[in-house]
Tab-separated table of C-alpha atoms in Angstrom:
chain	number	residue	atom	x	y	z
L	15	UNK	CA	-9.584	-9.943	9.593
L	16	UNK	CA	-7.176	-9.251	6.765
L	17	UNK	CA	-9.967	-8.420	4.366
L	18	UNK	CA	-11.224	-6.140	6.885
L	19	UNK	CA	-7.789	-4.621	6.700
L	20	UNK	CA	-7.906	-4.276	3.277
L	21	UNK	CA	-11.179	-2.642	3.137
L	22	UNK	CA	-10.396	-0.179	5.747
L	23	UNK	CA	-7.210	0.746	3.718
L	24	UNK	CA	-8.901	1.179	0.716
L	25	UNK	CA	-11.348	3.420	2.435
L	26	UNK	CA	-8.511	5.478	3.577
L	27	UNK	CA	-7.223	5.842	0.163
L	28	UNK	CA	-10.535	6.144	-1.517
L	29	UNK	CA	-11.325	9.340	0.469
L	30	UNK	CA	-8.846	10.919	-1.678
L	31	UNK	CA	-9.725	9.653	-5.073
L	32	UNK	CA	-10.344	12.500	-7.456
L	33	UNK	CA	-10.695	12.018	-11.065
L	34	UNK	CA	-8.320	13.976	-12.972
L	35	UNK	CA	-6.826	13.647	-16.725
L	36	UNK	CA	-3.098	15.145	-15.774
L	37	UNK	CA	-0.455	12.558	-16.008
L	38	UNK	CA	1.326	11.671	-12.626
L	39	UNK	CA	5.131	12.894	-12.459
L	40	UNK	CA	7.772	10.673	-14.087
L	41	UNK	CA	8.977	7.771	-11.947
L	42	UNK	CA	12.511	8.227	-10.404
L	43	UNK	CA	15.451	5.886	-11.326
L	44	UNK	CA	16.615	6.133	-7.822
L	45	UNK	CA	15.715	3.334	-5.322
L	46	UNK	CA	13.677	4.763	-2.780
L	47	UNK	CA	12.585	2.699	0.248
L	48	UNK	CA	9.330	3.999	2.614
L	49	UNK	CA	7.769	2.865	5.518
L	50	UNK	CA	4.067	3.480	5.521
L	51	UNK	CA	2.055	3.086	8.739
L	52	UNK	CA	-1.820	2.989	8.670
L	53	UNK	CA	-3.843	3.781	11.760
L	54	UNK	CA	-7.658	3.425	11.945
L	55	UNK	CA	-9.841	3.911	14.305
L	56	UNK	CA	-13.793	3.914	14.563
L	57	UNK	CA	-16.234	4.181	17.394
L	58	UNK	CA	-19.476	2.325	16.475
L	59	UNK	CA	-23.015	3.062	17.433
L	60	UNK	CA	-22.644	-0.098	19.880
L	61	UNK	CA	-20.003	1.911	21.943
L	62	UNK	CA	-17.284	-0.148	20.973
L	63	UNK	CA	-13.947	1.378	19.664
L	64	UNK	CA	-12.177	-0.550	16.792
L	65	UNK	CA	-8.572	0.186	16.126
L	66	UNK	CA	-6.486	-1.280	13.447
L	67	UNK	CA	-2.594	-0.578	13.033
L	68	UNK	CA	-0.243	-2.129	10.400
L	69	UNK	CA	2.820	-0.973	8.356
L	70	UNK	CA	4.228	-1.730	4.998
L	71	UNK	CA	7.581	-1.463	3.315
L	72	UNK	CA	7.477	0.075	-0.127
L	73	UNK	CA	10.394	0.185	-2.158
L	74	UNK	CA	10.072	1.880	-5.823
L	75	UNK	CA	12.586	2.518	-8.704
L	76	UNK	CA	11.950	3.466	-12.145
L	77	UNK	CA	8.790	1.355	-13.237
L	78	UNK	CA	9.037	-1.126	-10.273
L	79	UNK	CA	7.256	-1.138	-7.227
L	80	UNK	CA	7.497	-3.629	-4.411
L	81	UNK	CA	4.993	-3.642	-1.364
L	82	UNK	CA	5.702	-5.862	1.539
L	83	UNK	CA	3.812	-5.991	5.084
L	84	UNK	CA	5.761	-5.455	7.983
L	85	UNK	CA	5.483	-8.348	10.385
L	86	UNK	CA	6.354	-8.343	13.956
L	87	UNK	CA	8.176	-11.433	15.247
L	88	UNK	CA	4.786	-12.589	17.146
L	89	UNK	CA	3.193	-13.076	13.656
L	90	UNK	CA	6.171	-15.088	12.458
L	91	UNK	CA	5.636	-17.582	15.100
L	92	UNK	CA	1.939	-17.526	14.135
L	93	UNK	CA	2.835	-18.183	10.552
L	94	UNK	CA	4.923	-21.059	11.305
L	95	UNK	CA	2.243	-22.549	13.371
L	96	UNK	CA	-0.372	-22.065	10.472
L	97	UNK	CA	2.209	-23.628	7.885
L	98	UNK	CA	2.584	-26.695	10.284
L	99	UNK	CA	-1.344	-27.179	10.558
L	100	UNK	CA	-1.868	-26.920	6.568
L	101	UNK	CA	1.221	-29.042	5.568
L	102	UNK	CA	0.873	-29.866	1.792
L	103	UNK	CA	-1.574	-27.314	0.942
L	104	UNK	CA	-0.135	-25.236	-1.680
L	105	UNK	CA	-1.966	-21.897	-0.690
L	106	UNK	CA	0.408	-19.203	-0.282
L	107	UNK	CA	-0.113	-16.465	2.297
L	108	UNK	CA	-0.987	-13.829	0.008
L	109	UNK	CA	-2.601	-11.723	2.637
L	110	UNK	CA	0.923	-10.768	3.887
L	111	UNK	CA	3.033	-11.680	0.806
L	112	UNK	CA	4.848	-8.953	-1.156
L	113	UNK	CA	2.978	-7.549	-4.097
L	114	UNK	CA	5.448	-6.651	-7.135
L	115	UNK	CA	4.061	-4.319	-9.788
L	116	UNK	CA	5.874	-3.334	-13.102
L	117	UNK	CA	4.737	-0.976	-15.931
L	118	UNK	CA	5.891	-1.167	-19.412
L	119	UNK	CA	6.565	1.484	-21.971
L	120	UNK	CA	3.131	1.584	-22.835
L	121	UNK	CA	1.715	1.856	-19.498
L	122	UNK	CA	0.622	-1.773	-19.233
L	123	UNK	CA	0.986	-3.281	-15.687
L	124	UNK	CA	2.239	-6.768	-14.551
L	125	UNK	CA	1.110	-7.425	-11.204
L	126	UNK	CA	2.590	-10.419	-8.862
L	127	UNK	CA	2.156	-11.940	-5.472
L	128	UNK	CA	5.658	-13.299	-4.237
L	129	UNK	CA	5.797	-16.180	-2.062
L	130	UNK	CA	9.518	-16.103	-0.759
L	131	UNK	CA	8.767	-19.660	1.090
L	132	UNK	CA	7.605	-21.365	-2.201
L	133	UNK	CA	9.811	-19.036	-4.210
L	134	UNK	CA	7.061	-18.652	-6.762
L	135	UNK	CA	5.498	-15.434	-8.544
L	136	UNK	CA	1.863	-15.575	-8.697
L	137	UNK	CA	0.759	-13.481	-11.686
L	138	UNK	CA	-2.275	-11.606	-10.936
L	139	UNK	CA	-4.722	-10.596	-13.525
L	140	UNK	CA	-7.060	-7.311	-13.316
L	141	UNK	CA	-10.037	-9.434	-12.138
L	142	UNK	CA	-8.210	-10.542	-9.317
L	143	UNK	CA	-6.689	-7.132	-8.321
L	144	UNK	CA	-9.154	-6.549	-5.286
L	145	UNK	CA	-8.128	-9.789	-3.725
L	146	UNK	CA	-4.629	-8.364	-3.075
L	147	UNK	CA	-5.742	-5.025	-2.253
L	148	UNK	CA	-4.545	-3.169	-5.583
L	149	UNK	CA	-6.952	-0.769	-6.990
L	150	UNK	CA	-5.211	-0.987	-10.534
L	151	UNK	CA	-3.538	2.510	-10.201
L	152	UNK	CA	-0.025	2.775	-10.966
L	153	UNK	CA	0.101	6.332	-9.652
L	154	UNK	CA	-1.245	5.310	-6.441
L	155	UNK	CA	1.220	2.205	-5.994
L	156	UNK	CA	4.231	4.552	-6.862
L	157	UNK	CA	3.214	7.456	-5.146
L	158	UNK	CA	0.963	6.043	-2.487
L	159	UNK	CA	-1.531	8.765	-3.301
L	160	UNK	CA	-2.214	9.701	-6.950
L	161	UNK	CA	-0.816	13.303	-7.403
L	162	UNK	CA	-3.862	13.988	-9.701
L	163	UNK	CA	-5.982	13.916	-6.574
L	164	UNK	CA	-3.974	16.862	-5.049
L	165	UNK	CA	-5.596	19.348	-7.787
L	166	UNK	CA	-9.082	18.827	-6.192
L	167	UNK	CA	-7.572	19.967	-2.737
L	168	UNK	CA	-6.772	23.667	-1.369
L	169	UNK	CA	-2.972	24.484	-0.453
L	170	UNK	CA	-2.835	25.617	2.951
L	171	UNK	CA	-0.042	28.172	2.810
L	172	UNK	CA	3.403	27.890	0.917
L	173	UNK	CA	5.720	24.908	0.793
L	174	UNK	CA	7.582	24.645	4.194
L	175	UNK	CA	10.342	22.313	4.797
L	176	UNK	CA	9.792	20.642	1.204
L	177	UNK	CA	6.402	19.944	2.133
L	178	UNK	CA	3.043	21.355	0.812
L	179	UNK	CA	0.132	20.849	2.884
L	180	UNK	CA	-3.508	20.362	1.246
L	181	UNK	CA	-6.609	20.148	2.648
L	182	UNK	CA	-10.331	19.142	1.327
L	183	UNK	CA	-13.963	18.723	2.674
L	184	UNK	CA	-15.725	15.922	1.308
L	185	UNK	CA	-19.269	15.936	2.990
L	186	UNK	CA	-18.611	15.567	6.601
L	187	UNK	CA	-15.103	14.181	6.053
L	188	UNK	CA	-11.988	16.388	6.319
L	189	UNK	CA	-8.864	15.133	4.691
L	190	UNK	CA	-5.291	16.653	5.103
L	191	UNK	CA	-2.331	15.834	3.089
L	192	UNK	CA	1.111	16.655	3.812
L	193	UNK	CA	2.747	16.208	0.473
L	194	UNK	CA	6.551	15.798	-0.004
L	195	UNK	CA	7.422	17.690	-2.979
L	196	UNK	CA	10.764	16.377	-4.066
L	197	UNK	CA	10.073	12.827	-3.179
L	198	UNK	CA	6.440	12.788	-4.530
L	199	UNK	CA	4.674	11.051	-1.742
L	200	UNK	CA	2.495	12.047	1.179
L	201	UNK	CA	4.421	12.011	4.455
L	202	UNK	CA	1.035	12.229	6.198
L	203	UNK	CA	-2.497	11.726	5.363
L	204	UNK	CA	-5.504	12.224	7.818
L	205	UNK	CA	-9.116	11.590	7.160
L	206	UNK	CA	-11.717	12.323	9.806
L	207	UNK	CA	-15.292	12.834	10.097
L	208	UNK	CA	-17.078	15.889	11.860
L	209	UNK	CA	-17.641	13.785	15.097
L	210	UNK	CA	-14.246	12.374	15.310
L	211	UNK	CA	-15.732	8.885	15.746
L	212	UNK	CA	-13.938	7.849	12.434
L	213	UNK	CA	-10.293	8.609	11.916
L	214	UNK	CA	-7.771	7.169	9.272
L	215	UNK	CA	-4.066	8.164	9.548
L	216	UNK	CA	-1.093	7.326	7.257
L	217	UNK	CA	2.397	8.293	8.085
L	218	UNK	CA	5.310	7.775	5.594
L	219	UNK	CA	8.992	8.137	6.382
L	220	UNK	CA	12.006	7.393	4.156
L	221	UNK	CA	14.435	4.675	4.783
L	222	UNK	CA	18.037	3.846	3.835
L	223	UNK	CA	17.736	2.279	0.346
L	224	UNK	CA	18.957	-1.310	0.478
L	225	UNK	CA	22.123	-2.064	-1.609
L	226	UNK	CA	19.866	-4.389	-3.812
L	227	UNK	CA	16.183	-4.118	-4.684
L	228	UNK	CA	13.955	-6.738	-3.358
L	229	UNK	CA	12.648	-7.858	-6.651
L	230	UNK	CA	16.129	-8.916	-7.789
L	231	UNK	CA	16.001	-11.992	-5.971
L	232	UNK	CA	12.436	-12.732	-6.878
L	233	UNK	CA	13.178	-12.673	-10.551
L	234	UNK	CA	14.757	-16.186	-10.211
L	235	UNK	CA	11.510	-17.356	-8.927
L	236	UNK	CA	9.158	-20.026	-10.810
L	237	UNK	CA	6.259	-18.439	-12.430
L	238	UNK	CA	2.707	-19.403	-11.473
L	239	UNK	CA	-0.743	-18.270	-11.660
L	240	UNK	CA	-2.602	-16.434	-8.865
L	241	UNK	CA	-5.827	-18.526	-9.762
L	242	UNK	CA	-3.909	-21.598	-8.809
L	243	UNK	CA	-4.214	-20.498	-5.283
L	244	UNK	CA	-7.930	-20.871	-5.714
L	245	UNK	CA	-8.048	-24.415	-6.436
């Protein structure tokens, strides 16, 4: 199920992947907190409607980004049962574990999966990025959508209330983006096909920034390799 969610999410973002040489806007030193809600719906040729919904919290500051799945209380009980059933197994739940991404002065990335339960930071190499739903793009991680992709889209009128709307048609698919100009992130991204049988919608809302960034606590965790989870 989780791999399916990752695949659907990658499709939602890949729809907007436009190759561009322009550098993304500079990262802000202010701590920003965002709630990102994904909704994906598809009607198959078998007549079955399939819907997927999930949300994430994204925290970003300077050259750091923290992405954590938002888990309802019911899933916490399910995780407790799963942990008890697999007692002694060292496999962290990387499907829902936070992803901590950092960029150095030369643009090189350090990517970690953080296990709060084990108090470990699992370093992820580029070859394993796809396993954690990361496409390797700093701009996508920080801005949720690479701003360079907007260059291939048509602006819809002037900026209104701080938002610039863009639209693009890619084959039978239409993509609409409501871009927060000051915050440099999409408030809304919608992709749908001509028949309406497939629709992907992402909504982003700003949250009050926490007093302490989530990675501060994780900096004290033990270091480990992501490949250790595959033994």
